[in-house]
Short mmCIF file of C-alpha atoms and ligand atoms in Angstrom, two decimals:
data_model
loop_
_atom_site.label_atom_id
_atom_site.label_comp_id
_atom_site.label_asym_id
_atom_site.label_seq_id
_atom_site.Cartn_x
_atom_site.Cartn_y
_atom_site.Cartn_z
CA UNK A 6 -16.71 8.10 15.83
CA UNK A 7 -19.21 5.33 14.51
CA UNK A 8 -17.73 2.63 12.79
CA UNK A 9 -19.75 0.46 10.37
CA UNK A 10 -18.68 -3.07 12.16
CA UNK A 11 -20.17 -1.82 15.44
CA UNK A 12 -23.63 -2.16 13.75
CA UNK A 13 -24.91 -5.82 14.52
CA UNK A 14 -26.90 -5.74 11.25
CA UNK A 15 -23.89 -4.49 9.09
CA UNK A 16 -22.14 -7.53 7.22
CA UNK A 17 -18.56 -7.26 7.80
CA UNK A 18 -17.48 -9.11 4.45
CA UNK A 19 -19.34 -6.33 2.40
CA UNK A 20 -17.57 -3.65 4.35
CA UNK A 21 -14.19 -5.27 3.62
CA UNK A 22 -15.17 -5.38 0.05
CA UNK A 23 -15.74 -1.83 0.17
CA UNK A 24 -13.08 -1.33 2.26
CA UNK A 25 -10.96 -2.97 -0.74
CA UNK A 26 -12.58 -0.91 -3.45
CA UNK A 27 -11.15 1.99 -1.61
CA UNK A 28 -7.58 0.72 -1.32
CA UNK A 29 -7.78 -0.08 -4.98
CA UNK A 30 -8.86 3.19 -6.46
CA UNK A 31 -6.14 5.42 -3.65
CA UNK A 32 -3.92 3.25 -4.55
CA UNK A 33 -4.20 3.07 -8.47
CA UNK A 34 -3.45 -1.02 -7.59
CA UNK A 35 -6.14 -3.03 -8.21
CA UNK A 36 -5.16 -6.62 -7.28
CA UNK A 37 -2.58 -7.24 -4.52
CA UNK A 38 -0.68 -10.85 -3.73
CA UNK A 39 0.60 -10.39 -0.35
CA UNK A 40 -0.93 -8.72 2.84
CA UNK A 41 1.07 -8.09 6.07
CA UNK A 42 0.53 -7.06 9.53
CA UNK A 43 3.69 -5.56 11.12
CA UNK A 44 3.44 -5.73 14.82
CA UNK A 45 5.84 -4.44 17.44
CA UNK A 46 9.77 -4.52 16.31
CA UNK A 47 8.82 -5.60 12.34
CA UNK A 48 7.87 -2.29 11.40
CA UNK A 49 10.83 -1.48 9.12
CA UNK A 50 9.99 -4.57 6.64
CA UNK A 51 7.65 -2.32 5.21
CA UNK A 52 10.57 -0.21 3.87
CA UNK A 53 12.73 -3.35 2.35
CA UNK A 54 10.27 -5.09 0.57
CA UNK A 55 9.68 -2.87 -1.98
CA UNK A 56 8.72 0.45 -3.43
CA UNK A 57 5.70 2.31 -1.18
CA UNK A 58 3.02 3.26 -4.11
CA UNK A 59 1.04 4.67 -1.91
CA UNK A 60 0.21 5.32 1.87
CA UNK A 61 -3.43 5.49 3.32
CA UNK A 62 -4.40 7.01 6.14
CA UNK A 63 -6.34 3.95 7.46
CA UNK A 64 -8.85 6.23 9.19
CA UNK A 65 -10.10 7.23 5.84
CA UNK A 66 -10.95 3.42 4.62
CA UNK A 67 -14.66 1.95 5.86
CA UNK A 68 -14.09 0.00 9.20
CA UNK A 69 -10.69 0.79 10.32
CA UNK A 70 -9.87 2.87 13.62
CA UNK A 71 -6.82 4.52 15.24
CA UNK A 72 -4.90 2.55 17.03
CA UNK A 73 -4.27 3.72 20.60
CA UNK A 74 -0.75 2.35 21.61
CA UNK A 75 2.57 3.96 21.29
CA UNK A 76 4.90 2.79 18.60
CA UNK A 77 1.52 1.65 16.66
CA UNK A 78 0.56 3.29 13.20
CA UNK A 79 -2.45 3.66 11.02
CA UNK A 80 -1.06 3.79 7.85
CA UNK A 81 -1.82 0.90 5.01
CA UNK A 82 0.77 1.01 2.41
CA UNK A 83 0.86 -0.76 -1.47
CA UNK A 84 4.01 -1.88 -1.97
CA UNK A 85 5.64 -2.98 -5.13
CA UNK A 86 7.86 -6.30 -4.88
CA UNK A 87 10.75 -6.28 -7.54
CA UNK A 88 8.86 -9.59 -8.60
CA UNK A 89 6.04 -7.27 -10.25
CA UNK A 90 4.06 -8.65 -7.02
CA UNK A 91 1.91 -6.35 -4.69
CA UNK A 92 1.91 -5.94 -0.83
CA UNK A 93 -0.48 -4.13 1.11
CA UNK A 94 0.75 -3.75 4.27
CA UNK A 95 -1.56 -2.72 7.28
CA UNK A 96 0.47 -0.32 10.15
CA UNK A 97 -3.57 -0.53 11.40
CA UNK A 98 -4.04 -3.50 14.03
CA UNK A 99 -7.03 -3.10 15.94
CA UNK A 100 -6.31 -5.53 19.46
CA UNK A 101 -8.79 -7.41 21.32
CA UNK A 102 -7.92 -5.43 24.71
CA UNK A 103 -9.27 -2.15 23.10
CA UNK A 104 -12.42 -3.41 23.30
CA UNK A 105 -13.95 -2.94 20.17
CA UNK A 106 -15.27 -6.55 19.44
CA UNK A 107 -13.56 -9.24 17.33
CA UNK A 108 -15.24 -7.48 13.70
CA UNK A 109 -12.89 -4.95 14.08
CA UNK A 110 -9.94 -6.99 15.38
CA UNK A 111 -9.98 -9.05 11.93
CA UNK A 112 -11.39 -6.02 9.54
CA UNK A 113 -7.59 -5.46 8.01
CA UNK A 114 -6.95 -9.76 7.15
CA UNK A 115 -10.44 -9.38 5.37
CA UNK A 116 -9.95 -6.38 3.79
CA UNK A 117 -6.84 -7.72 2.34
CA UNK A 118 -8.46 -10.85 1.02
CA UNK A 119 -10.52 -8.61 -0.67
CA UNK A 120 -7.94 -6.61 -2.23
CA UNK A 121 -6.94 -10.09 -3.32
CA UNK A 122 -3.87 -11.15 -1.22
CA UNK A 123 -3.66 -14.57 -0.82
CA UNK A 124 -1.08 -15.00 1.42
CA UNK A 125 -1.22 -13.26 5.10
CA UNK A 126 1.96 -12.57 7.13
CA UNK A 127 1.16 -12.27 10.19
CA UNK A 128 3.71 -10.85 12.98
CA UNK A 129 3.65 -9.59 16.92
CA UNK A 130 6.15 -8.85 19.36
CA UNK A 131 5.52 -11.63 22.62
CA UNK A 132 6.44 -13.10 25.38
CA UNK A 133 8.68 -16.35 25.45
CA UNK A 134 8.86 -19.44 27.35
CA UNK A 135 11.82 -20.82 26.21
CA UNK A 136 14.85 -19.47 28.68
CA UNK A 137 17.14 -20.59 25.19
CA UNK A 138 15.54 -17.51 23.58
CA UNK A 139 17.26 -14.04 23.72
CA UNK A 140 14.77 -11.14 23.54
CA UNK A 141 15.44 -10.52 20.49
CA UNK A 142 14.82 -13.84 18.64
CA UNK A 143 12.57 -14.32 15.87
CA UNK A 144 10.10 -17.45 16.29
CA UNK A 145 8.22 -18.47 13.20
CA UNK A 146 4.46 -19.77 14.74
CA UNK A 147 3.63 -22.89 14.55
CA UNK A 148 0.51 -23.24 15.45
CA UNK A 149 -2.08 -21.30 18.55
CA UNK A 150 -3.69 -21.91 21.58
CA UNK A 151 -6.78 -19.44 20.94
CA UNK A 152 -7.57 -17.70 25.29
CA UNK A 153 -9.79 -15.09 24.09
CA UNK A 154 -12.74 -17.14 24.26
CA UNK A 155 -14.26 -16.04 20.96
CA UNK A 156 -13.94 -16.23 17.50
CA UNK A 157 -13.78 -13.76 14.28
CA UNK A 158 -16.07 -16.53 12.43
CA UNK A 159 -19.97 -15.80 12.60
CA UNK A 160 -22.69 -18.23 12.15
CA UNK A 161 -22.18 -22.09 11.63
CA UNK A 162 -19.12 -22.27 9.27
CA UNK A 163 -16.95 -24.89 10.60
CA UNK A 164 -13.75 -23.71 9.50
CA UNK A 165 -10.62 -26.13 9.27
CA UNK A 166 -7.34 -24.91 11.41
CA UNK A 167 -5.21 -28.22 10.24
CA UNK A 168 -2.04 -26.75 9.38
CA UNK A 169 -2.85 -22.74 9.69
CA UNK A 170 -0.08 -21.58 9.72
CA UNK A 171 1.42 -23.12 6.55
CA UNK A 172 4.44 -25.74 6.91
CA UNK A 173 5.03 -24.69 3.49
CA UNK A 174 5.46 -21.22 3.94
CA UNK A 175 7.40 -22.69 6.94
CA UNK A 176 10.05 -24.39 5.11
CA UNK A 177 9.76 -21.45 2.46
CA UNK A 178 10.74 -19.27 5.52
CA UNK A 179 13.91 -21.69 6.66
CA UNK A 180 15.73 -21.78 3.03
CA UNK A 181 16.77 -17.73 4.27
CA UNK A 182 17.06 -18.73 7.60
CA UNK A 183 17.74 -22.25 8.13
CA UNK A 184 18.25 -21.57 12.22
CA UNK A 185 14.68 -20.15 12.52
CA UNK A 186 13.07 -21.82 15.75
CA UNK A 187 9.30 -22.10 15.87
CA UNK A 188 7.01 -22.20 18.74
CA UNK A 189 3.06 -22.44 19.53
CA UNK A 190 1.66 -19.13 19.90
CA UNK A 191 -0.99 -18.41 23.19
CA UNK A 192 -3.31 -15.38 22.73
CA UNK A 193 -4.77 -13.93 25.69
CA UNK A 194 -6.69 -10.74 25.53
CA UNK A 195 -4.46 -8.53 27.87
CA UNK A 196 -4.15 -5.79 28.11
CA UNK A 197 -2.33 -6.85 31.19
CA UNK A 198 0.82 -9.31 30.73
CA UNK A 199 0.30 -13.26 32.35
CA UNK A 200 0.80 -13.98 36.02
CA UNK A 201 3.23 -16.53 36.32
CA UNK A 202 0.97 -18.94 36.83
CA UNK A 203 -1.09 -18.70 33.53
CA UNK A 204 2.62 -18.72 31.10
CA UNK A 205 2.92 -22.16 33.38
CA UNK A 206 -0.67 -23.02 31.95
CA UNK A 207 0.56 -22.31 28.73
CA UNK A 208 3.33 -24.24 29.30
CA UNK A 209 2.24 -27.20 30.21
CA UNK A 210 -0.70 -26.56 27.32
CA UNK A 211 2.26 -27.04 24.53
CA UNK A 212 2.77 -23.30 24.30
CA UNK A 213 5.75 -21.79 23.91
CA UNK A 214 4.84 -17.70 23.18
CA UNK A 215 2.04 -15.24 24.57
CA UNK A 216 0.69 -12.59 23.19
CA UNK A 217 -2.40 -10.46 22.46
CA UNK A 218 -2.45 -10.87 18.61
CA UNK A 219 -2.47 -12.77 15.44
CA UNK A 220 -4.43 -15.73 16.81
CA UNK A 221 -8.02 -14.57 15.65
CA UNK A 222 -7.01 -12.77 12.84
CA UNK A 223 -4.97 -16.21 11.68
CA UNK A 224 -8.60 -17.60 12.55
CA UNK A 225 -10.37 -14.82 9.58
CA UNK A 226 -7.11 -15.40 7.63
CA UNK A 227 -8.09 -19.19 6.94
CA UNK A 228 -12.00 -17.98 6.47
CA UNK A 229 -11.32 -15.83 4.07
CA UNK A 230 -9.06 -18.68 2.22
CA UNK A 231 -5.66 -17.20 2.73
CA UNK A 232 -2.27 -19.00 3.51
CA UNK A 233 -1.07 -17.90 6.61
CA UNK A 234 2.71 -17.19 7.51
CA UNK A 235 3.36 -16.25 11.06
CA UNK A 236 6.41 -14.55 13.40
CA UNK A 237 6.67 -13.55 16.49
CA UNK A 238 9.70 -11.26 18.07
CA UNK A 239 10.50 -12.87 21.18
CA UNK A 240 11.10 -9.11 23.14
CA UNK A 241 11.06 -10.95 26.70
CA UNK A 242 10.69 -14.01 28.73
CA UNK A 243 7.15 -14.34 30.02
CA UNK A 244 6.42 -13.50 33.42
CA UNK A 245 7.77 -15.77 35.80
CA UNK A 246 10.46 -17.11 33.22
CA UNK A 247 12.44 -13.86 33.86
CA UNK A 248 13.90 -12.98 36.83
CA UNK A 249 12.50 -9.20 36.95
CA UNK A 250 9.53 -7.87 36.11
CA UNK A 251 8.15 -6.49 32.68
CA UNK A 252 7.56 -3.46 31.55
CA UNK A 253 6.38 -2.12 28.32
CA UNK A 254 9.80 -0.11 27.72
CA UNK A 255 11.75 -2.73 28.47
CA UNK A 256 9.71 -4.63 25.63
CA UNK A 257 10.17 -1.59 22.93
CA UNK A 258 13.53 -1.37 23.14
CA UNK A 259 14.56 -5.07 22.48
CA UNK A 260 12.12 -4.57 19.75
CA UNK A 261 13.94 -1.58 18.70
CA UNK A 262 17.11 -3.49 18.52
CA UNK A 263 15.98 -6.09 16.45
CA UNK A 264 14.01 -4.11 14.21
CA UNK A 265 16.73 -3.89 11.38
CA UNK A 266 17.80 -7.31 11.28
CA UNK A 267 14.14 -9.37 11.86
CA UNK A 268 12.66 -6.61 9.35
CA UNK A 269 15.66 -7.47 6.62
CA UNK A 270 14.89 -11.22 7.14
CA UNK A 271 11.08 -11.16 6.88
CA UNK A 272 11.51 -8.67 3.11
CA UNK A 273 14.11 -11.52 1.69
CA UNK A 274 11.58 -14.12 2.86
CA UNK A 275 8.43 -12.17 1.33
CA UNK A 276 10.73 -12.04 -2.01
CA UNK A 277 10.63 -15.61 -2.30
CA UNK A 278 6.63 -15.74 -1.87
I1 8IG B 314 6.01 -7.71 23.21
O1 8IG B 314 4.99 -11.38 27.77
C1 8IG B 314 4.91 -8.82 24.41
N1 8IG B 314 3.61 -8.93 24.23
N2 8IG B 314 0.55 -11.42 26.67
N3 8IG B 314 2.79 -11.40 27.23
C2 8IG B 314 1.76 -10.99 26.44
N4 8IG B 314 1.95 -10.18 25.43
C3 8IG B 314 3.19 -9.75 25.19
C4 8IG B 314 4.27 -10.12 25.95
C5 8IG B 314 4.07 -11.00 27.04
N5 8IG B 314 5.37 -9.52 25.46
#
């Protein structure tokens, strides 16, 4: 299946507009306020923030692909807030490890800038390094340690990352959760999970989470002009940290288990936006 980003000579900013356009008229919305990407355990936000207007098959909207993990779907929903605000929410995240280049990794945060939203929620289910946290745990991102060795920006555009992800949106978060933690969020490309020895890079690095999200897109977030809110679901110690070894099950079950209560939590914070 071609895909319009995989064309060096396509401009991916034009396909997101069209991308956009395409949301708007399925949709019947034509301006939305909030964009979200639920990752692993946060899926059920989408159903307690608001009334689904409409669900898109993502495959059907210029640049977006199927995603190819279990548990993963490729569904963008409008969603109306009780505020008279609109979310689109995008089930669609395309990850680095697929291989697909960083265009399509970041095609969902610029096609909701160009539906309008102007706030990006951002959320992933990682690794942690601090033994305190339970699997289970919610950790609101602080900031990121970018290990992919790339970057969603192209050409010379010098784009600021001073306060990313928002210490107002921060505090915004705390005032429904006032025990929210925070931590500095590593991407690495994975697939594969750390070896021991890279979460104690991170560590002593001044990270506290890994993952294989969020970072870039945060990156094509703050391009595009957006305000960036991120959350992680601690689902398991990093490798090393625990005593056994991972496995992906292991991972979608403590994500299963929080699911409920993270996913209430992130739709009273996203009422208060
Ligand atoms: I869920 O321990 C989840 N995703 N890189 N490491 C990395 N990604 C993850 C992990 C983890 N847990």
């Amino acid at each position: 299946m071609s895909n319009p980003l995989d064309d060096s000579n396509s401009k991916p900013f034009e396909i997101a507009q069209q991308a956009a356009a395409l949301i708007a008229e399925k949709s019947g919305v034509a301006q939305h306020d909030i964009a979200l990407t639920l990752g692993s355990g946060w899926a059920k936000a989408a159903d307690l923030i608001g009334e689904t207007v409409s669900a898109i098959d993502a495959t059907e909207i210029p640049g977006f692909s199927a995603p190819v993990v279990e548990g993963h779907v490729a569904t963008i929903r409008s969603i109306a807030l009780s505020n008279g605000k609109h979310a689109l929410v995008l089930g669609a995240r395309t990850h680095f490890y697929e291989g697909h280049g960083v265009r399509r990794v970041v095609h969902g945060v610029r096609t909701a800038a160009a539906t309008g939203a102007k706030t990006m929620i951002l959320t992933n289910g990682a690794g942690g390094l601090k033994p305190s946290w339970q699997p289970g745990t919610p950790v609101l991102i602080s900031d990121h340690i970018n290990l992919t060795a790339t970057s969603p920006v192209e050409g010379a555009n010098f784009v600021d990352l001073t306060d990313l992800y928002s210490q107002r949106l921060r505090d915004l978060a705390r005032t429904v959760d006032a025990q929210l933690d925070e931590g500095v969020y590593a991407q690495f490309r994975g697939p594969h999970y750390e070896t021991p020895a890279e979460v104690q890079m991170v560590k002593h690095m001044g990270g506290h989470l890994v993952g294989m999200s969020t970072a870039l897109e945060a990156i094509a977030a703050r391009e595009a002009g957006m305000e960036v809110l991120g959350f992680s679901l601690m689902t398991n110690l990093a490798a090393g940290i625990q005593d056994h070894p991972l496995s992906h099950a292991e991972v979608l079950e403590a994500g299963r288990a929080a699911e409920s209560r993270i996913s209430a939590l992130l739709a009273q914070i996203v009422a208060k936006l």
